[in-house]
Amino acid sequence: VPMEEEEDDDDDDPENRIAKKMLLEEIKANLSSD
Amino acid sequence: GGGHRAENERLFGEFLELCTHLTEDHPEVIPFLCSRHQKATSSFLASAELHNVLSRCLSRVRLRRNKVYVYINELCTTLKAHTLRRKLPLAS
């Protein structure tokens, strides 16, 4: 039986998604500059 | 100065603990936040400003876990703005 998730979607928030992308890009840039 | 240092350390530890569980899909995020924290100036680490930012981020992440990266990003940006400049030239 498929379960419906309504509130538990971490990536649902667009602001969170943008912040996550920025953060991961910064981490990647930092790693490559080391 | 230094009045907020111990309290700031405690709040930062709490924030880390909470975020560790919420960022399990990207385990590189927490070490990055720690390195930003380590590079911040000691005066900032003991400041009321950091105390305010940490308290705000902590209470918000408790209310809205689906915005965890927003608050981590905010904290990283704040810490970066108060980082010691330590660019050592590489000897060839």
Coordinates of N, CA and C in Angstrom, one line a residue:
Chain A
V1 N 0.8 -1.2 0.0 CA 0.0 0.0 0.0 C 0.9 1.2 0.0
P2 N 0.8 2.1 -1.0 CA 1.7 3.3 -1.0 C 1.2 4.3 0.0
M3 N 2.3 4.9 0.7 CA 2.0 5.8 1.7 C 2.1 7.3 1.2
E4 N 1.2 8.1 1.6 CA 1.3 9.5 1.1 C 2.1 10.3 2.1
E5 N 3.1 11.0 1.6 CA 3.9 11.9 2.5 C 3.5 13.3 2.2
E6 N 3.2 14.0 3.3 CA 2.7 15.4 3.1 C 3.6 16.4 3.7
E7 N 4.2 16.0 4.9 CA 5.0 17.0 5.6 C 6.4 16.7 5.7
D8 N 6.8 15.5 5.3 CA 8.1 15.0 5.6 C 9.1 15.1 4.4
D9 N 8.8 16.0 3.5 CA 9.7 16.1 2.3 C 10.7 17.3 2.5
D10 N 11.9 16.9 2.8 CA 13.0 17.9 3.1 C 13.3 18.8 2.0
D11 N 13.1 18.3 0.8 CA 13.5 19.2 -0.4 C 12.3 20.0 -0.9
D12 N 11.2 19.9 -0.2 CA 10.0 20.5 -0.7 C 10.1 22.0 -0.7
D13 N 10.8 22.6 0.3 CA 10.9 24.0 0.4 C 11.9 24.6 -0.6
P14 N 11.4 25.5 -1.4 CA 12.3 26.1 -2.5 C 13.5 26.8 -1.9
E15 N 13.3 27.6 -0.8 CA 14.3 28.3 -0.1 C 15.4 27.4 0.4
N16 N 15.0 26.3 0.9 CA 15.9 25.2 1.5 C 16.7 24.6 0.3
R17 N 16.0 24.4 -0.8 CA 16.7 23.8 -1.9 C 17.8 24.7 -2.4
I18 N 17.5 26.0 -2.5 CA 18.5 26.9 -3.0 C 19.7 27.0 -2.0
A19 N 19.4 27.1 -0.7 CA 20.4 27.2 0.3 C 21.3 26.0 0.3
K20 N 20.7 24.8 0.1 CA 21.4 23.6 0.0 C 22.4 23.6 -1.1
K21 N 21.9 24.0 -2.3 CA 22.7 24.0 -3.5 C 23.9 25.0 -3.3
M22 N 23.6 26.2 -2.8 CA 24.7 27.1 -2.5 C 25.8 26.6 -1.6
L23 N 25.3 26.0 -0.5 CA 26.2 25.4 0.5 C 27.1 24.3 -0.1
L24 N 26.5 23.4 -0.9 CA 27.2 22.3 -1.4 C 28.2 22.8 -2.5
E25 N 27.8 23.8 -3.2 CA 28.8 24.4 -4.2 C 30.0 25.1 -3.5
E26 N 29.7 25.7 -2.4 CA 30.8 26.4 -1.7 C 31.7 25.3 -1.1
I27 N 31.2 24.3 -0.6 CA 32.0 23.2 0.0 C 32.9 22.6 -1.1
K28 N 32.3 22.4 -2.3 CA 33.0 21.8 -3.4 C 34.2 22.7 -3.8
A29 N 33.8 24.0 -3.9 CA 34.8 25.0 -4.3 C 36.0 25.1 -3.2
N30 N 35.6 25.0 -2.0 CA 36.6 25.0 -0.9 C 37.5 23.8 -1.0
L31 N 36.9 22.6 -1.3 CA 37.7 21.4 -1.3 C 38.7 21.5 -2.5
S32 N 38.3 22.0 -3.6 CA 39.1 22.0 -4.8 C 40.2 23.1 -4.7
S33 N 40.0 24.1 -3.8 CA 41.0 25.2 -3.6 C 42.1 24.8 -2.6
D34 N 41.8 23.7 -1.9 CA 42.8 23.3 -0.8 C 44.0 22.7 -1.4
Chain B
G1 N 35.7 41.2 27.8 CA 35.0 40.5 26.8 C 34.9 39.0 27.1
G2 N 34.4 38.2 26.2 CA 34.4 36.8 26.4 C 33.2 36.3 27.2
G3 N 32.3 37.2 27.6 CA 31.2 36.8 28.4 C 30.3 35.8 27.8
H4 N 30.2 35.8 26.5 CA 29.2 34.8 25.8 C 29.9 33.6 25.3
R5 N 31.2 33.5 25.5 CA 32.0 32.4 24.8 C 31.4 31.0 25.2
A6 N 31.3 30.7 26.5 CA 30.9 29.4 26.9 C 29.5 29.1 26.4
E7 N 28.6 30.1 26.5 CA 27.2 29.9 26.1 C 27.2 29.7 24.6
N8 N 28.0 30.5 23.8 CA 28.0 30.3 22.4 C 28.5 28.9 22.0
E9 N 29.5 28.4 22.7 CA 30.0 27.0 22.4 C 28.9 26.0 22.6
R10 N 28.2 26.2 23.7 CA 27.1 25.3 24.0 C 26.0 25.3 23.0
L11 N 25.6 26.5 22.5 CA 24.6 26.7 21.5 C 25.0 26.1 20.2
F12 N 26.3 26.3 19.9 CA 26.9 25.8 18.6 C 26.8 24.3 18.6
G13 N 27.2 23.7 19.8 CA 27.2 22.2 19.9 C 25.8 21.7 19.8
E14 N 24.8 22.4 20.3 CA 23.4 22.0 20.2 C 22.9 22.0 18.8
F15 N 23.3 23.1 18.1 CA 23.0 23.3 16.7 C 23.6 22.2 15.8
L16 N 24.8 21.9 16.1 CA 25.5 20.8 15.4 C 24.8 19.5 15.5
E17 N 24.5 19.2 16.8 CA 23.9 17.9 17.1 C 22.5 17.7 16.4
L18 N 21.8 18.8 16.4 CA 20.5 18.8 15.7 C 20.7 18.7 14.2
C19 N 21.6 19.4 13.6 CA 21.8 19.4 12.2 C 22.4 18.2 11.7
T20 N 23.2 17.5 12.5 CA 23.8 16.2 12.1 C 22.8 15.2 11.6
H21 N 21.7 15.2 12.4 CA 20.6 14.2 12.0 C 19.8 14.7 10.8
L22 N 19.8 16.0 10.6 CA 19.0 16.5 9.5 C 19.7 16.6 8.2
T23 N 21.1 16.4 8.2 CA 21.9 16.5 7.0 C 22.6 15.2 6.7
E24 N 22.0 14.1 7.1 CA 22.6 12.8 6.9 C 22.8 12.5 5.4
D25 N 22.0 13.1 4.5 CA 22.2 12.9 3.1 C 23.5 13.6 2.5
H26 N 24.0 14.6 3.3 CA 25.2 15.3 2.9 C 26.2 15.4 4.1
P27 N 26.9 14.3 4.4 CA 27.7 14.4 5.6 C 28.9 15.4 5.6
E28 N 29.2 16.0 4.4 CA 30.3 16.9 4.3 C 29.9 18.3 4.9
V29 N 28.6 18.5 5.1 CA 28.1 19.8 5.5 C 28.5 20.2 7.0
I30 N 28.4 19.2 7.9 CA 28.8 19.5 9.3 C 30.3 19.8 9.5
P31 N 31.2 19.0 8.9 CA 32.6 19.3 9.0 C 32.9 20.7 8.4
F32 N 32.2 21.1 7.3 CA 32.4 22.4 6.7 C 32.0 23.5 7.7
L33 N 30.8 23.3 8.4 CA 30.4 24.3 9.3 C 31.4 24.4 10.5
C34 N 31.9 23.3 10.9 CA 32.9 23.3 12.0 C 34.2 24.0 11.6
S35 N 34.6 23.8 10.4 CA 35.8 24.5 9.9 C 35.6 26.0 9.9
R36 N 34.4 26.4 9.5 CA 34.0 27.9 9.5 C 34.1 28.4 10.9
H37 N 33.6 27.6 11.8 CA 33.5 28.0 13.2 C 35.0 28.2 13.8
Q38 N 35.8 27.2 13.4 CA 37.2 27.2 13.9 C 38.0 28.4 13.4
K39 N 37.6 28.8 12.2 CA 38.4 29.9 11.5 C 37.9 31.3 11.9
A40 N 36.8 31.4 12.7 CA 36.3 32.7 13.1 C 37.2 33.3 14.2
T41 N 37.1 34.6 14.2 CA 37.9 35.3 15.2 C 37.4 35.0 16.6
S42 N 38.4 35.0 17.6 CA 37.9 34.7 18.9 C 37.0 35.7 19.5
S43 N 37.2 37.0 19.1 CA 36.3 38.0 19.6 C 34.9 37.8 19.1
F44 N 34.7 37.3 17.9 CA 33.4 37.0 17.4 C 32.8 35.8 18.1
L45 N 33.6 34.8 18.3 CA 33.1 33.6 19.0 C 32.6 33.9 20.4
A46 N 33.0 35.0 21.0 CA 32.6 35.4 22.3 C 31.6 36.5 22.3
S47 N 31.1 36.9 21.1 CA 30.2 38.1 20.9 C 28.7 37.8 21.1
A48 N 28.1 38.9 21.5 CA 26.6 38.8 21.6 C 26.0 38.6 20.2
E49 N 26.6 39.1 19.2 CA 26.1 38.9 17.8 C 26.0 37.5 17.5
L50 N 27.0 36.7 17.7 CA 27.0 35.3 17.4 C 25.9 34.6 18.3
H51 N 25.9 35.0 19.6 CA 24.9 34.5 20.5 C 23.5 34.6 19.9
N52 N 23.2 35.8 19.4 CA 21.9 36.1 18.8 C 21.6 35.2 17.5
V53 N 22.6 35.1 16.7 CA 22.5 34.3 15.4 C 22.2 32.8 15.8
L54 N 23.0 32.3 16.8 CA 22.9 30.9 17.1 C 21.6 30.6 17.8
S55 N 21.1 31.5 18.7 CA 19.8 31.3 19.3 C 18.7 31.3 18.3
R56 N 18.8 32.2 17.3 CA 17.8 32.3 16.3 C 17.7 31.1 15.4
C57 N 19.0 30.7 14.9 CA 19.0 29.5 14.0 C 18.6 28.3 14.8
L58 N 18.9 28.1 16.0 CA 18.6 27.0 16.8 C 17.0 26.9 17.0
S59 N 16.4 28.0 17.3 CA 15.0 27.9 17.6 C 14.2 27.7 16.3
R60 N 14.8 28.3 15.2 CA 14.1 28.2 13.9 C 14.2 26.8 13.3
V61 N 15.4 26.2 13.5 CA 15.5 24.8 12.9 C 14.7 23.8 13.7
R62 N 14.4 24.1 15.0 CA 13.5 23.3 15.7 C 12.1 23.4 15.2
L63 N 11.7 24.6 14.8 CA 10.3 24.8 14.3 C 10.2 24.3 12.9
R64 N 11.2 24.5 12.1 CA 11.1 24.2 10.6 C 12.3 23.4 10.2
R65 N 12.2 22.1 10.4 CA 13.4 21.3 10.1 C 13.6 21.2 8.6
N66 N 12.5 21.4 7.8 CA 12.7 21.4 6.3 C 13.4 22.6 5.8
K67 N 13.8 23.5 6.7 CA 14.6 24.6 6.2 C 16.0 24.6 6.8
V68 N 16.5 23.4 7.2 CA 17.8 23.3 7.9 C 18.9 23.9 7.1
Y69 N 18.9 23.7 5.8 CA 20.0 24.3 5.0 C 20.0 25.8 4.9
V70 N 18.9 26.4 5.1 CA 18.8 27.8 5.1 C 19.5 28.4 6.3
Y71 N 19.3 27.7 7.5 CA 19.9 28.2 8.7 C 21.4 27.9 8.8
I72 N 21.8 26.7 8.2 CA 23.2 26.4 8.2 C 23.9 27.4 7.3
N73 N 23.3 27.7 6.2 CA 23.9 28.6 5.2 C 24.0 30.0 5.9
E74 N 23.0 30.4 6.6 CA 23.1 31.7 7.3 C 24.2 31.8 8.3
L75 N 24.4 30.7 9.0 CA 25.4 30.6 10.1 C 26.8 30.6 9.4
C76 N 26.9 29.8 8.3 CA 28.2 29.8 7.6 C 28.6 31.2 7.1
T77 N 27.6 31.8 6.5 CA 27.9 33.2 5.9 C 28.3 34.1 7.0
T78 N 27.6 34.1 8.2 CA 28.0 35.0 9.3 C 29.4 34.7 9.8
L79 N 29.7 33.4 9.9 CA 31.0 33.0 10.4 C 32.1 33.4 9.4
K80 N 31.8 33.2 8.1 CA 32.8 33.6 7.1 C 33.1 35.1 7.1
A81 N 32.1 35.9 7.4 CA 32.3 37.3 7.5 C 33.2 37.7 8.7
H82 N 33.4 36.8 9.6 CA 34.3 37.1 10.8 C 35.4 36.1 10.9
T83 N 36.0 35.8 9.7 CA 37.1 34.8 9.6 C 38.4 35.5 9.7
L84 N 39.4 34.9 10.4 CA 40.7 35.4 10.4 C 41.3 35.2 9.0
R85 N 42.0 36.2 8.5 CA 42.6 36.1 7.2 C 44.0 35.5 7.4
R86 N 44.1 34.3 6.9 CA 45.4 33.6 7.2 C 45.9 32.9 5.9
K87 N 46.2 33.7 4.9 CA 46.7 33.1 3.7 C 48.2 33.0 3.7
L88 N 48.7 31.8 3.9 CA 50.2 31.7 3.9 C 50.7 31.4 2.5
P89 N 51.7 32.1 2.1 CA 52.3 31.8 0.8 C 52.9 30.4 0.8
L90 N 52.8 29.7 -0.3 CA 53.3 28.4 -0.4 C 54.8 28.4 -0.8
A91 N 55.6 27.8 -0.1 CA 57.0 27.8 -0.5 C 57.2 26.8 -1.7
S92 N 58.0 27.2 -2.6 CA 58.2 26.3 -3.8 C 59.4 25.5 -3.7

